[in-house]
Short mmCIF file of C-alpha atoms and ligand atoms in Angstrom, two decimals:
data_model
loop_
_atom_site.label_atom_id
_atom_site.label_comp_id
_atom_site.label_asym_id
_atom_site.label_seq_id
_atom_site.Cartn_x
_atom_site.Cartn_y
_atom_site.Cartn_z
CA ALA A 173 0.00 0.00 0.00
CA THR A 174 2.84 2.36 0.86
CA TYR A 175 4.45 1.75 -2.54
CA LEU A 176 1.23 2.61 -4.38
CA GLU A 177 0.78 5.72 -2.24
CA GLU A 178 4.30 6.80 -3.13
CA LEU A 179 3.27 6.52 -6.78
CA GLY A 180 0.39 8.91 -6.10
CA TYR A 181 -2.56 6.46 -5.77
CA ASN A 182 -4.92 5.91 -2.88
CA ALA A 183 -4.20 2.52 -1.31
CA ALA A 184 -5.15 0.60 1.84
CA ALA A 185 -4.23 -2.88 3.10
CA VAL A 186 -7.13 -5.22 3.88
CA PHE A 187 -7.01 -7.16 7.16
CA PRO A 188 -7.68 -10.77 6.08
CA ASN A 189 -9.31 -12.29 9.17
CA PHE A 190 -11.34 -11.60 12.32
CA LYS A 191 -12.71 -8.41 10.78
CA TYR A 192 -16.24 -8.56 9.41
CA ARG A 193 -18.79 -6.20 7.85
CA GLU A 194 -21.06 -4.46 10.31
CA ASP A 195 -23.46 -2.93 7.77
CA VAL A 196 -25.18 -6.23 6.88
CA PRO A 197 -27.45 -8.25 9.25
CA GLY A 198 -25.56 -11.40 10.28
CA TRP A 199 -22.15 -9.76 9.71
CA GLU A 200 -20.87 -11.27 12.98
CA VAL A 201 -20.65 -14.71 11.42
CA ASN A 202 -18.83 -14.72 8.14
CA ILE A 203 -18.97 -11.70 5.86
CA PRO A 204 -15.49 -10.23 5.45
CA GLU A 205 -14.92 -6.66 4.27
CA ILE A 206 -13.59 -8.14 1.03
CA SER A 207 -13.17 -11.85 0.26
CA LEU A 208 -9.53 -12.24 -0.70
CA LYS A 209 -10.26 -15.79 -1.78
CA LEU A 210 -13.02 -14.91 -4.24
CA ILE A 211 -11.09 -12.03 -5.79
CA ALA A 212 -7.99 -14.21 -6.07
CA ILE A 213 -9.73 -17.11 -7.88
CA ARG A 214 -11.59 -14.81 -10.29
CA SER A 215 -8.47 -12.82 -11.13
CA GLY A 216 -6.36 -15.94 -11.79
CA THR A 217 -3.99 -15.28 -8.91
CA VAL A 218 -4.74 -18.78 -7.53
CA SER A 219 -7.11 -21.75 -8.11
CA LEU A 220 -9.84 -23.09 -5.82
CA GLY A 221 -9.12 -26.60 -4.47
CA PHE A 222 -11.55 -29.35 -3.45
CA SER A 223 -11.01 -28.38 0.20
CA GLY A 224 -12.15 -24.81 -0.46
CA ASN A 225 -8.62 -23.56 0.15
CA VAL A 226 -6.86 -21.77 -2.67
CA GLY A 227 -3.47 -22.74 -4.04
CA LEU A 228 -0.91 -22.78 -6.77
CA LYS A 229 0.62 -25.57 -8.83
CA GLY A 230 3.84 -26.73 -7.17
CA TYR A 231 2.92 -25.11 -3.84
CA GLY A 232 -0.50 -26.62 -3.15
CA ALA A 233 -2.56 -24.79 -0.55
CA MET A 234 0.51 -23.66 1.41
CA ILE A 235 0.15 -20.03 0.46
CA ILE A 236 -1.19 -16.92 2.20
CA LEU A 237 -3.07 -14.17 0.39
CA GLY A 238 -2.66 -10.46 0.96
CA CYS A 239 -4.80 -7.67 -0.50
CA VAL A 240 -4.51 -3.94 -1.16
CA VAL A 241 -7.43 -1.81 -2.36
CA THR A 242 -6.21 0.98 -4.61
CA SER A 243 -7.31 3.70 -6.99
CA ALA A 244 -4.56 2.60 -9.43
CA LYS A 245 -6.04 1.28 -12.69
CA LEU A 246 -5.03 -2.38 -13.09
CA THR A 247 -5.63 -4.65 -16.10
CA PRO A 248 -8.29 -7.32 -15.32
CA THR A 249 -7.12 -10.93 -15.71
CA ASN A 250 -9.04 -14.21 -16.10
CA PRO A 251 -9.09 -17.37 -13.90
CA ILE A 252 -6.44 -20.10 -14.08
CA PRO A 253 -7.78 -22.89 -16.40
CA GLN A 254 -8.97 -26.01 -14.55
CA ASP A 255 -6.27 -28.21 -16.14
CA GLU A 256 -3.63 -25.96 -14.58
CA SER A 257 -5.10 -26.16 -11.08
CA PHE A 258 -2.92 -27.34 -8.19
CA CYS A 259 -5.76 -29.67 -7.07
CA ASP A 260 -5.80 -33.28 -8.33
CA GLU A 261 -8.91 -34.09 -6.19
CA CYS A 262 -7.04 -36.64 -4.06
CA LYS A 263 -9.51 -35.69 -1.26
CA LEU A 264 -6.97 -36.34 1.50
CA CYS A 265 -7.87 -32.88 2.83
CA GLN A 266 -11.37 -34.24 3.53
CA LYS A 267 -9.95 -37.09 5.62
CA VAL A 268 -7.79 -34.83 7.82
CA CYS A 269 -10.73 -32.68 8.91
CA ALA A 270 -11.50 -34.23 12.31
CA LEU A 271 -15.21 -33.34 12.25
CA ARG A 272 -15.49 -33.56 8.43
CA MET A 273 -16.64 -29.98 7.86
CA PHE A 274 -16.59 -30.77 4.13
CA GLY A 275 -17.20 -34.51 4.50
CA SER A 276 -19.72 -34.74 1.65
CA ASP A 277 -18.70 -35.41 -1.95
CA ASP A 278 -21.33 -32.91 -3.12
CA LEU A 279 -19.97 -29.66 -4.51
CA ASP A 280 -20.74 -26.00 -3.76
CA THR A 281 -20.52 -23.84 -6.88
CA ILE A 282 -20.24 -20.08 -7.07
CA THR A 283 -20.30 -17.94 -10.22
CA ILE A 284 -18.21 -14.77 -10.34
CA GLY A 285 -18.01 -12.58 -13.42
CA GLY A 286 -19.29 -15.34 -15.73
CA TYR A 287 -16.94 -18.07 -14.42
CA ALA A 288 -18.06 -20.97 -12.18
CA PHE A 289 -15.87 -22.24 -9.32
CA SER A 290 -16.53 -25.41 -7.29
CA CYS A 291 -15.28 -26.95 -4.07
CA ALA A 292 -16.57 -29.52 -1.57
CA LYS A 293 -19.88 -28.57 0.04
CA ARG A 294 -19.55 -27.05 3.53
CA VAL A 295 -21.57 -29.48 5.66
CA ASN A 296 -21.70 -27.19 8.70
CA LEU A 297 -19.18 -24.42 9.44
CA ALA A 298 -19.51 -24.99 13.19
CA ARG A 299 -17.62 -28.27 12.68
CA CYS A 300 -14.58 -26.21 11.72
CA GLN A 301 -15.19 -23.62 14.47
CA ILE A 302 -15.06 -26.43 17.04
CA VAL A 303 -11.87 -28.06 15.71
CA CYS A 304 -9.96 -25.11 14.29
CA GLY A 305 -10.91 -23.08 17.38
CA GLY A 306 -9.19 -25.70 19.55
CA LEU A 307 -12.30 -26.96 21.40
CA SER A 308 -12.01 -30.55 20.18
CA GLY A 309 -9.41 -32.41 18.14
CA LEU A 310 -10.29 -36.10 18.10
CA ASP A 311 -10.74 -37.40 14.55
CA LYS A 312 -13.87 -39.26 13.45
CA SER A 313 -11.71 -42.44 13.28
CA LYS A 314 -10.61 -41.90 16.96
CA LYS A 315 -7.07 -42.81 15.84
CA TRP A 316 -5.42 -39.37 15.88
CA SER A 317 -6.11 -35.83 16.98
CA THR A 318 -5.12 -32.22 16.43
CA TRP A 319 -3.20 -30.37 19.17
CA SER A 320 -6.47 -29.81 21.06
CA PRO A 321 -6.99 -32.05 24.13
CA GLY A 322 -10.78 -31.94 23.58
CA ARG A 323 -12.20 -35.44 22.90
CA TYR A 324 -15.86 -35.87 21.98
CA PRO A 325 -17.91 -38.44 20.02
CA PHE A 326 -18.32 -37.58 16.31
CA PRO A 327 -21.53 -35.54 15.84
CA THR A 328 -23.76 -36.95 13.10
CA SER A 329 -26.36 -34.16 12.81
CA ASP A 330 -26.45 -30.34 12.91
CA LYS A 331 -28.27 -30.57 16.24
CA GLU A 332 -25.45 -32.65 17.72
CA VAL A 333 -22.88 -30.23 16.29
CA MET A 334 -24.52 -27.23 18.01
CA ARG A 335 -24.80 -29.18 21.28
CA LEU A 336 -21.12 -30.09 21.00
CA LEU A 337 -20.18 -26.46 20.32
CA ALA A 338 -21.92 -25.32 23.53
CA THR A 339 -20.56 -28.21 25.65
CA SER A 340 -17.01 -27.88 24.38
CA ILE A 341 -16.88 -24.12 25.00
CA ASN A 342 -18.05 -24.66 28.61
CA ASN A 343 -15.52 -27.44 29.17
CA ALA A 344 -12.63 -25.56 27.57
CA LEU A 345 -13.17 -22.69 30.03
CA LYS A 346 -12.27 -25.16 32.82
CA TRP A 347 -9.09 -26.52 31.21
CA PRO A 348 -5.94 -25.91 33.28
CA GLU A 349 -3.24 -23.64 31.85
CA SER A 350 -0.80 -25.72 29.83
CA GLY A 351 2.01 -23.15 29.92
CA ASP A 352 2.00 -23.37 26.15
CA GLU A 353 -1.02 -21.28 25.27
CA ILE A 354 -0.99 -20.51 21.59
CA GLY A 355 -3.25 -17.48 21.19
CA VAL A 356 -1.31 -14.66 19.52
CA ASP A 357 -0.61 -11.42 21.43
CA VAL A 358 -0.60 -8.83 18.65
CA TYR A 359 1.45 -6.42 20.77
CA GLU A 360 4.31 -8.93 20.79
CA LEU A 361 4.49 -9.06 16.99
CA LYS A 362 7.32 -7.33 15.19
CA ASN A 363 5.88 -4.31 13.30
CA HIS A 364 2.65 -4.60 15.31
CA GLU A 365 1.90 -0.92 14.61
CA ASP A 366 1.19 -1.74 10.93
CA PHE A 367 -0.91 -4.70 12.00
CA LEU A 368 -2.95 -2.57 14.43
CA ASN A 369 -3.56 0.09 11.78
CA ALA A 370 -5.08 -2.55 9.49
CA LEU A 371 -7.51 -3.57 12.27
CA GLY A 372 -9.45 -0.30 12.03
CA ASP A 373 -11.68 1.13 14.79
CA ASP A 374 -12.36 -2.05 16.78
CA LYS A 375 -8.72 -2.72 17.57
CA GLU A 376 -9.00 -3.77 21.22
CA LYS A 377 -11.92 -6.14 20.61
CA LEU A 378 -10.05 -7.80 17.75
CA VAL A 379 -6.76 -7.96 19.63
CA ASN A 380 -8.52 -9.80 22.50
CA MET A 381 -10.31 -12.14 20.10
CA ILE A 382 -7.01 -13.07 18.43
CA LYS A 383 -5.36 -13.63 21.82
CA GLU A 384 -8.14 -15.86 23.15
CA THR A 385 -8.46 -18.02 20.03
CA LYS A 386 -6.28 -21.12 20.26
CA LEU A 387 -6.12 -22.27 16.66
CA THR A 388 -5.22 -25.96 16.57
CA CYS A 389 -6.01 -27.07 13.05
CA GLY A 390 -5.60 -25.86 9.48
CA ASN A 391 -4.98 -29.47 8.44
CA CYS A 392 -6.92 -29.13 5.18
CA GLN A 393 -4.46 -26.45 4.10
CA LEU A 394 -1.30 -27.74 5.78
CA ILE A 395 -1.47 -31.22 4.29
CA CYS A 396 -1.68 -30.05 0.67
CA TRP A 397 1.83 -29.40 -0.65
CA GLY A 398 1.32 -29.35 -4.41
CA ASP A 399 3.03 -32.72 -4.96
CA PRO A 400 0.79 -35.84 -4.64
CA LYS A 401 3.58 -37.88 -3.02
CA GLU A 402 4.34 -35.22 -0.41
CA THR A 403 0.64 -34.70 0.31
CA ALA A 404 0.19 -38.48 0.79
CA GLU A 405 3.22 -38.55 3.11
CA ASN A 406 1.79 -35.65 5.15
CA TYR A 407 -1.44 -37.62 5.47
CA ARG A 408 0.46 -40.72 6.63
CA ILE A 409 2.44 -38.77 9.25
CA LEU A 410 -0.60 -36.96 10.64
CA THR A 411 -2.86 -39.99 10.89
CA ASN A 412 -0.14 -41.98 12.69
CA SER A 413 0.80 -39.19 15.10
CA GLY A 414 -1.38 -40.31 18.04
CA CYS A 415 -3.75 -38.38 20.27
CA ILE A 416 -3.29 -35.35 22.51
CA LEU A 417 -4.38 -35.52 26.14
CA GLN A 418 -4.08 -33.00 28.96
CA LYS A 419 -3.12 -33.97 32.52
CA GLU A 420 -4.70 -32.29 35.54
CA THR A 421 -1.45 -30.37 35.94
CA GLY A 422 -2.09 -28.81 32.54
CA GLU A 423 0.71 -30.75 30.83
CA ILE A 424 -0.08 -31.74 27.24
CA ILE A 425 0.99 -35.29 26.26
CA VAL A 426 0.84 -37.39 23.08
CA LEU A 427 -0.26 -41.05 23.31
CA PRO A 428 -1.01 -43.84 20.81
CA HIS A 429 -4.76 -43.89 20.22
CA GLU A 430 -5.33 -47.16 22.11
CA GLU A 431 -3.71 -45.72 25.27
CA ALA A 432 -5.43 -42.36 24.89
CA GLU A 433 -8.82 -44.08 24.79
CA ARG A 434 -8.33 -45.78 28.21
S1 LIG B 561 -5.49 -32.28 -0.58
FE1 LIG B 561 -5.15 -30.58 -2.02
S2 LIG B 561 -4.90 -31.62 -4.00
FE2 LIG B 561 -5.89 -33.12 -2.64
S3 LIG B 561 -8.10 -32.77 -2.98
FE3 LIG B 561 -7.50 -31.51 -1.24
S4 LIG B 561 -7.12 -29.49 -2.15
FE4 LIG B 561 -7.05 -30.98 -3.82
S1 LIG B 562 -9.17 -26.01 9.42
FE1 LIG B 562 -9.34 -28.08 10.29
S2 LIG B 562 -11.41 -28.17 11.10
FE2 LIG B 562 -11.35 -26.45 9.71
S3 LIG B 562 -12.07 -27.28 7.75
FE3 LIG B 562 -9.81 -27.40 7.75
S4 LIG B 562 -9.33 -29.45 8.53
FE4 LIG B 562 -11.48 -29.01 9.05
#
């Protein structure tokens, strides 16, 4: 943004997460100021994968998008053709989502500027909020987990998912400190001034939200490395990594799934 301003254009960085529109009813849930993902797939910056993550050939989904809104006049570009997508539909991303947020083989399709884009249907976003938010980590198979010590039976309906969300939040509030809390304190980041500026008017609320959120997943993105052999190896490592448990002292331990179940 600074570079474009130096060239004489208006420019502003877009904060990519935790910041949602307040001018639309329901904004609290999932309407970002601008969807980086949708702009990026339509402009041909990246492709949309089966998981719903975006990626690039050779890199898979292991990329992070940034966005600047500017008054500079840019030349519009078209999407990456499907046969040049990074995604070979191996569907291993589906199997590393502990609560199978996109566990159906049905597709969601969205049309932007005359082009259609598809990815696996979102079964229920709360399944990701529970796992990615660190409230539960035990996989449907019960053979491995994320870094969350939360262990609950696999919910089979939306009603069970919402019950699990409420129960797991209540239980997580009682977890002992592990000494390894992983929420991010924005004030400890290098260059945090720039970061805070991008947060806009609700800085303190957002800073607290980021600090309290203990993200313990991202598997659907992290597993996908743009090379089928490496992605398969990532899947093998993760699904043989055991289960996380927390002792009463707060200590986090890793056990084989048979021992963790006892
Ligand atoms: S793991 Fe990556 S390549 Fe495989 S289906 Fe998912 S998004 Fe596509
Ligand atoms: S981040 Fe984790 S919980 Fe969320 S959709 Fe991806 S694999 Fe599932």
